[in-house]
Tab-separated table of C-alpha atoms in Angstrom:
chain	number	residue	atom	x	y	z
A	91	ASN	CA	41.931	-42.314	-16.902
A	92	ALA	CA	40.275	-40.729	-13.905
A	93	GLY	CA	39.145	-43.036	-11.151
A	94	VAL	CA	35.809	-43.076	-9.402
A	95	MET	CA	35.052	-39.498	-8.392
A	96	GLN	CA	32.966	-38.687	-5.357
A	97	ASN	CA	31.879	-35.342	-4.068
A	98	PRO	CA	31.669	-33.743	-1.721
A	99	ARG	CA	34.479	-35.400	0.198
A	100	HIS	CA	33.205	-33.990	3.466
A	101	LEU	CA	29.717	-32.827	4.263
A	102	VAL	CA	28.247	-31.476	7.473
A	103	ARG	CA	24.498	-31.380	7.889
A	104	ARG	CA	22.213	-30.481	10.774
A	105	ARG	CA	19.624	-32.995	11.871
A	106	GLY	CA	16.614	-32.852	9.583
A	107	GLN	CA	18.472	-31.527	6.551
A	108	GLU	CA	19.074	-33.382	3.307
A	109	ALA	CA	22.382	-34.813	2.144
A	110	ARG	CA	23.205	-35.472	-1.495
A	111	LEU	CA	26.276	-37.458	-2.378
A	112	ARG	CA	27.500	-37.754	-5.948
A	113	CYS	CA	29.495	-40.412	-7.715
A	114	SER	CA	30.942	-40.440	-11.209
A	115	PRO	CA	32.088	-43.924	-12.173
A	116	MET	CA	35.237	-44.691	-14.065
A	117	LYS	CA	35.062	-44.103	-17.776
A	118	GLY	CA	33.363	-47.004	-19.478
A	119	HIS	CA	31.808	-48.377	-16.267
A	120	SER	CA	28.050	-48.614	-16.187
A	121	HIS	CA	27.710	-50.458	-12.864
A	122	VAL	CA	27.710	-48.460	-9.658
A	123	TYR	CA	27.567	-49.616	-6.065
A	124	TRP	CA	27.167	-47.663	-2.852
A	125	TYR	CA	28.557	-48.853	0.458
A	126	ARG	CA	28.400	-47.322	3.908
A	127	GLN	CA	31.086	-47.531	6.558
A	128	LEU	CA	29.884	-46.712	10.030
A	129	PRO	CA	32.493	-45.839	12.661
A	130	GLU	CA	34.416	-48.933	13.788
A	131	GLU	CA	32.410	-51.150	11.431
A	132	GLY	CA	33.074	-52.772	8.086
A	133	LEU	CA	31.686	-51.579	4.804
A	134	LYS	CA	28.085	-52.589	4.211
A	135	PHE	CA	26.480	-52.875	0.780
A	136	MET	CA	23.627	-50.449	0.190
A	137	VAL	CA	22.568	-50.410	-3.439
A	138	TYR	CA	23.594	-51.497	-6.929
A	139	LEU	CA	22.584	-49.451	-9.953
A	140	GLN	CA	23.018	-49.478	-13.675
A	141	LYS	CA	22.137	-46.570	-15.900
A	142	GLU	CA	18.534	-45.572	-15.112
A	143	ASN	CA	17.913	-48.776	-13.153
A	144	ILE	CA	18.123	-49.861	-9.545
A	145	ILE	CA	19.194	-53.486	-9.644
A	146	ASP	CA	19.446	-54.273	-5.954
A	147	GLU	CA	18.611	-51.984	-3.059
A	148	SER	CA	18.473	-54.653	-0.404
A	149	GLY	CA	20.993	-52.830	1.768
A	150	MET	CA	19.225	-49.481	1.753
A	151	PRO	CA	17.372	-48.350	4.852
A	152	LYS	CA	13.654	-48.468	4.126
A	153	GLU	CA	13.065	-44.801	4.798
A	154	ARG	CA	14.817	-41.530	3.978
A	155	PHE	CA	17.422	-43.080	1.650
A	156	SER	CA	17.211	-43.158	-2.133
A	157	ALA	CA	19.613	-43.588	-5.016
A	158	GLU	CA	19.590	-42.941	-8.712
A	159	PHE	CA	21.884	-43.261	-11.680
A	160	PRO	CA	20.413	-41.181	-14.516
A	161	LYS	CA	21.187	-41.589	-18.178
A	162	GLU	CA	23.328	-38.483	-18.021
A	163	GLY	CA	25.327	-37.375	-15.030
A	164	PRO	CA	26.559	-38.927	-11.822
A	165	SER	CA	24.895	-41.361	-9.508
A	166	ILE	CA	23.262	-39.665	-6.523
A	167	LEU	CA	22.727	-41.039	-3.035
A	168	ARG	CA	20.151	-38.920	-1.259
A	169	ILE	CA	19.467	-38.972	2.455
A	170	GLN	CA	16.479	-36.999	3.630
A	171	GLN	CA	15.948	-35.688	7.153
A	172	VAL	CA	19.348	-36.836	8.320
A	173	VAL	CA	19.854	-38.107	11.859
A	174	ARG	CA	23.069	-38.475	13.869
A	175	GLY	CA	23.158	-42.201	13.105
A	176	ASP	CA	23.618	-41.382	9.409
A	177	SER	CA	27.096	-40.032	10.152
A	178	ALA	CA	29.403	-42.338	8.229
A	179	ALA	CA	31.673	-42.650	5.221
A	180	TYR	CA	29.775	-43.400	2.044
A	181	PHE	CA	31.776	-45.124	-0.652
A	182	CYS	CA	30.889	-45.463	-4.281
A	183	ALA	CA	32.409	-48.140	-6.478
A	184	SER	CA	32.125	-48.950	-10.138
A	185	SER	CA	32.855	-51.922	-12.340
A	186	PRO	CA	32.709	-52.693	-16.033
A	187	ASP	CA	30.287	-55.545	-15.350
A	188	GLY	CA	28.195	-56.894	-12.504
A	189	GLN	CA	30.009	-60.176	-12.114
A	190	GLY	CA	31.887	-59.419	-8.906
A	191	ASN	CA	35.228	-58.910	-10.569
A	192	THR	CA	37.600	-56.176	-9.548
A	193	ILE	CA	35.731	-53.078	-8.616
A	194	TYR	CA	37.155	-49.623	-8.141
A	195	PHE	CA	36.293	-47.533	-5.143
A	196	GLY	CA	36.122	-43.793	-4.833
A	197	GLU	CA	37.731	-41.830	-2.011
A	198	GLY	CA	34.470	-41.676	-0.108
A	199	SER	CA	32.180	-38.949	1.174
A	200	TRP	CA	32.293	-38.350	4.904
A	201	LEU	CA	28.937	-37.225	6.254
A	202	THR	CA	28.759	-35.679	9.704
A	203	VAL	CA	25.363	-34.907	11.172
A	204	VAL	CA	25.382	-32.370	13.990
Q	184	LYS	CA	24.250	-65.623	5.834
Q	185	GLN	CA	27.847	-64.877	4.847
Q	186	GLU	CA	30.005	-63.419	7.584
Q	187	VAL	CA	33.623	-62.358	7.248
Q	188	THR	CA	35.972	-62.144	10.209
Q	189	GLN	CA	39.471	-60.733	10.297
Q	190	ILE	CA	42.060	-61.476	12.921
Q	191	PRO	CA	43.869	-59.699	14.456
Q	192	ALA	CA	41.933	-56.441	14.637
Q	193	ALA	CA	45.180	-54.528	15.070
Q	194	LEU	CA	48.826	-55.356	14.642
Q	195	SER	CA	52.005	-53.452	15.316
Q	196	VAL	CA	55.316	-54.773	14.020
Q	197	PRO	CA	58.866	-53.479	13.540
Q	198	GLU	CA	60.010	-52.676	10.038
Q	199	GLY	CA	61.352	-55.639	8.092
Q	200	GLU	CA	59.149	-58.290	9.646
Q	201	ASN	CA	57.171	-60.736	7.566
Q	202	LEU	CA	53.562	-60.881	8.680
Q	203	VAL	CA	50.296	-62.690	8.052
Q	204	LEU	CA	46.801	-61.299	8.176
Q	205	ASN	CA	43.901	-63.698	8.490
Q	206	CYS	CA	40.418	-63.692	7.020
Q	207	SER	CA	37.707	-66.294	7.531
Q	208	PHE	CA	34.262	-66.593	5.961
Q	209	THR	CA	31.302	-68.744	6.896
Q	210	ASP	CA	29.895	-69.671	3.461
Q	211	SER	CA	32.404	-71.463	1.259
Q	212	ALA	CA	30.338	-70.833	-1.894
Q	213	ILE	CA	32.247	-67.711	-2.812
Q	214	TYR	CA	32.739	-66.271	-6.284
Q	215	ASN	CA	35.892	-64.401	-5.440
Q	216	LEU	CA	37.806	-62.853	-2.578
Q	217	GLN	CA	39.633	-59.541	-2.574
Q	218	TRP	CA	42.080	-57.926	-0.248
Q	219	PHE	CA	41.916	-54.149	-0.052
Q	220	ARG	CA	44.011	-51.505	1.594
Q	221	GLN	CA	42.410	-48.458	3.198
Q	222	ASP	CA	44.445	-45.467	4.338
Q	223	PRO	CA	42.910	-43.126	6.930
Q	224	GLY	CA	40.321	-40.860	5.348
Q	225	LYS	CA	40.791	-42.490	1.986
Q	226	GLY	CA	39.024	-44.947	-0.269
Q	227	LEU	CA	39.873	-48.562	-0.860
Q	228	THR	CA	42.630	-49.817	-3.093
Q	229	SER	CA	42.375	-53.345	-4.404
Q	230	LEU	CA	45.528	-55.322	-3.642
Q	231	LEU	CA	44.791	-58.843	-4.784
Q	232	LEU	CA	41.798	-60.620	-6.290
Q	233	ILE	CA	41.496	-64.399	-5.982
Q	234	GLN	CA	38.887	-66.179	-8.043
Q	235	SER	CA	37.173	-69.154	-6.400
Q	236	SER	CA	39.082	-71.578	-8.640
Q	237	GLN	CA	42.466	-70.157	-7.625
Q	238	ARG	CA	44.519	-70.893	-4.541
Q	239	GLU	CA	46.769	-67.855	-4.431
Q	240	GLN	CA	47.785	-64.602	-6.025
Q	241	THR	CA	51.001	-62.639	-5.730
Q	242	SER	CA	51.877	-59.017	-6.290
Q	243	GLY	CA	55.293	-57.793	-5.284
Q	244	ARG	CA	55.754	-58.328	-1.559
Q	245	LEU	CA	52.157	-59.456	-1.150
Q	246	ASN	CA	50.830	-62.988	-1.400
Q	247	ALA	CA	47.248	-63.984	-0.774
Q	248	SER	CA	46.089	-67.553	-0.406
Q	249	LEU	CA	42.607	-69.016	-0.461
Q	250	ASP	CA	41.302	-72.240	1.056
Q	251	LYS	CA	37.625	-72.374	0.220
Q	252	SER	CA	36.925	-75.642	1.983
Q	253	SER	CA	38.079	-74.282	5.317
Q	254	GLY	CA	36.715	-70.794	4.648
Q	255	ARG	CA	40.043	-69.044	5.072
Q	256	SER	CA	42.335	-66.627	3.327
Q	257	THR	CA	45.657	-65.188	4.411
Q	258	LEU	CA	47.502	-62.112	3.246
Q	259	TYR	CA	51.246	-62.440	3.618
Q	260	ILE	CA	53.350	-59.271	3.580
Q	261	ALA	CA	57.068	-59.761	3.212
Q	262	ALA	CA	59.680	-57.398	4.574
Q	263	SER	CA	57.142	-54.915	5.927
Q	264	GLN	CA	57.775	-51.169	5.569
Q	265	PRO	CA	56.336	-48.139	7.363
Q	266	GLY	CA	54.480	-47.320	4.143
Q	267	ASP	CA	52.519	-50.535	4.572
Q	268	SER	CA	50.764	-49.018	7.590
Q	269	ALA	CA	47.052	-49.004	6.783
Q	270	THR	CA	43.873	-50.979	7.375
Q	271	TYR	CA	43.632	-54.169	5.362
Q	272	LEU	CA	40.169	-55.359	4.423
Q	273	CYS	CA	39.089	-58.746	3.191
Q	274	ALA	CA	35.879	-59.046	1.158
Q	275	VAL	CA	34.057	-61.873	-0.575
Q	276	THR	CA	31.301	-62.173	-3.106
Q	277	THR	CA	29.083	-65.210	-2.924
Q	278	SER	CA	28.379	-67.139	-6.112
Q	279	GLY	CA	25.682	-65.520	-8.185
Q	280	THR	CA	25.908	-62.141	-6.514
Q	281	TYR	CA	27.950	-59.031	-6.992
Q	282	LYS	CA	27.709	-57.752	-3.428
Q	283	TYR	CA	30.904	-57.700	-1.460
Q	284	ILE	CA	30.726	-58.745	2.178
Q	285	PHE	CA	33.536	-57.059	4.081
Q	286	GLY	CA	35.377	-57.936	7.225
Q	287	THR	CA	36.050	-55.201	9.761
Q	288	GLY	CA	39.708	-55.101	8.844
Q	289	THR	CA	43.121	-55.369	10.427
Q	290	ARG	CA	44.811	-52.092	11.355
Q	291	LEU	CA	48.502	-52.519	10.665
Q	292	LYS	CA	51.214	-50.265	11.950
Q	293	VAL	CA	54.800	-50.852	10.854
Q	294	LEU	CA	57.292	-49.102	13.081
Q	295	ALA	CA	60.453	-47.575	11.618
């Protein structure tokens, strides 16, 4: 049973470019969460999605960031016009329900903006 | 607003020592608390999950305790090994939400 799969694992973008990060949840999980880990900081919640729905995006920056979880395919975190401050590790997690029980994290996508 | 603090930020111990990592949270109305391990450049691995009604959980050499009233949890590692070297993260969910609030972690190094 494959775990939460994220790709790419490492991504380098120039300022102003777009970054797309993908997350395939564990089999049977329909709840996906994105977290961001800035250097020397803890993980911060960004967004919670179920299939085709954004449930809670209270942790998403107001501009340039968007997320989706289509009916088919992986969840996508999209960052437009990246800036140096977007450099971070982006972690996806999935769970079988949204009740705060054990969640499973992916290996993360490390974004570097140059 | 829930805040999670972990002390110490870093810890270096010789192999074989028993050690305690501390986690404190400001809002006692938590749903559950989890301890995670993070290896450099890797994702998070859940070590122990404690529901709000529980006081402790054990897995192998690991034991986690929870005292909701005082807003504290400890992770006890017995007979530490070099393979235990990693960052240990504490995270809580507050009742009625699914968002985890993380501490900044304790970086543990176990010396052979």
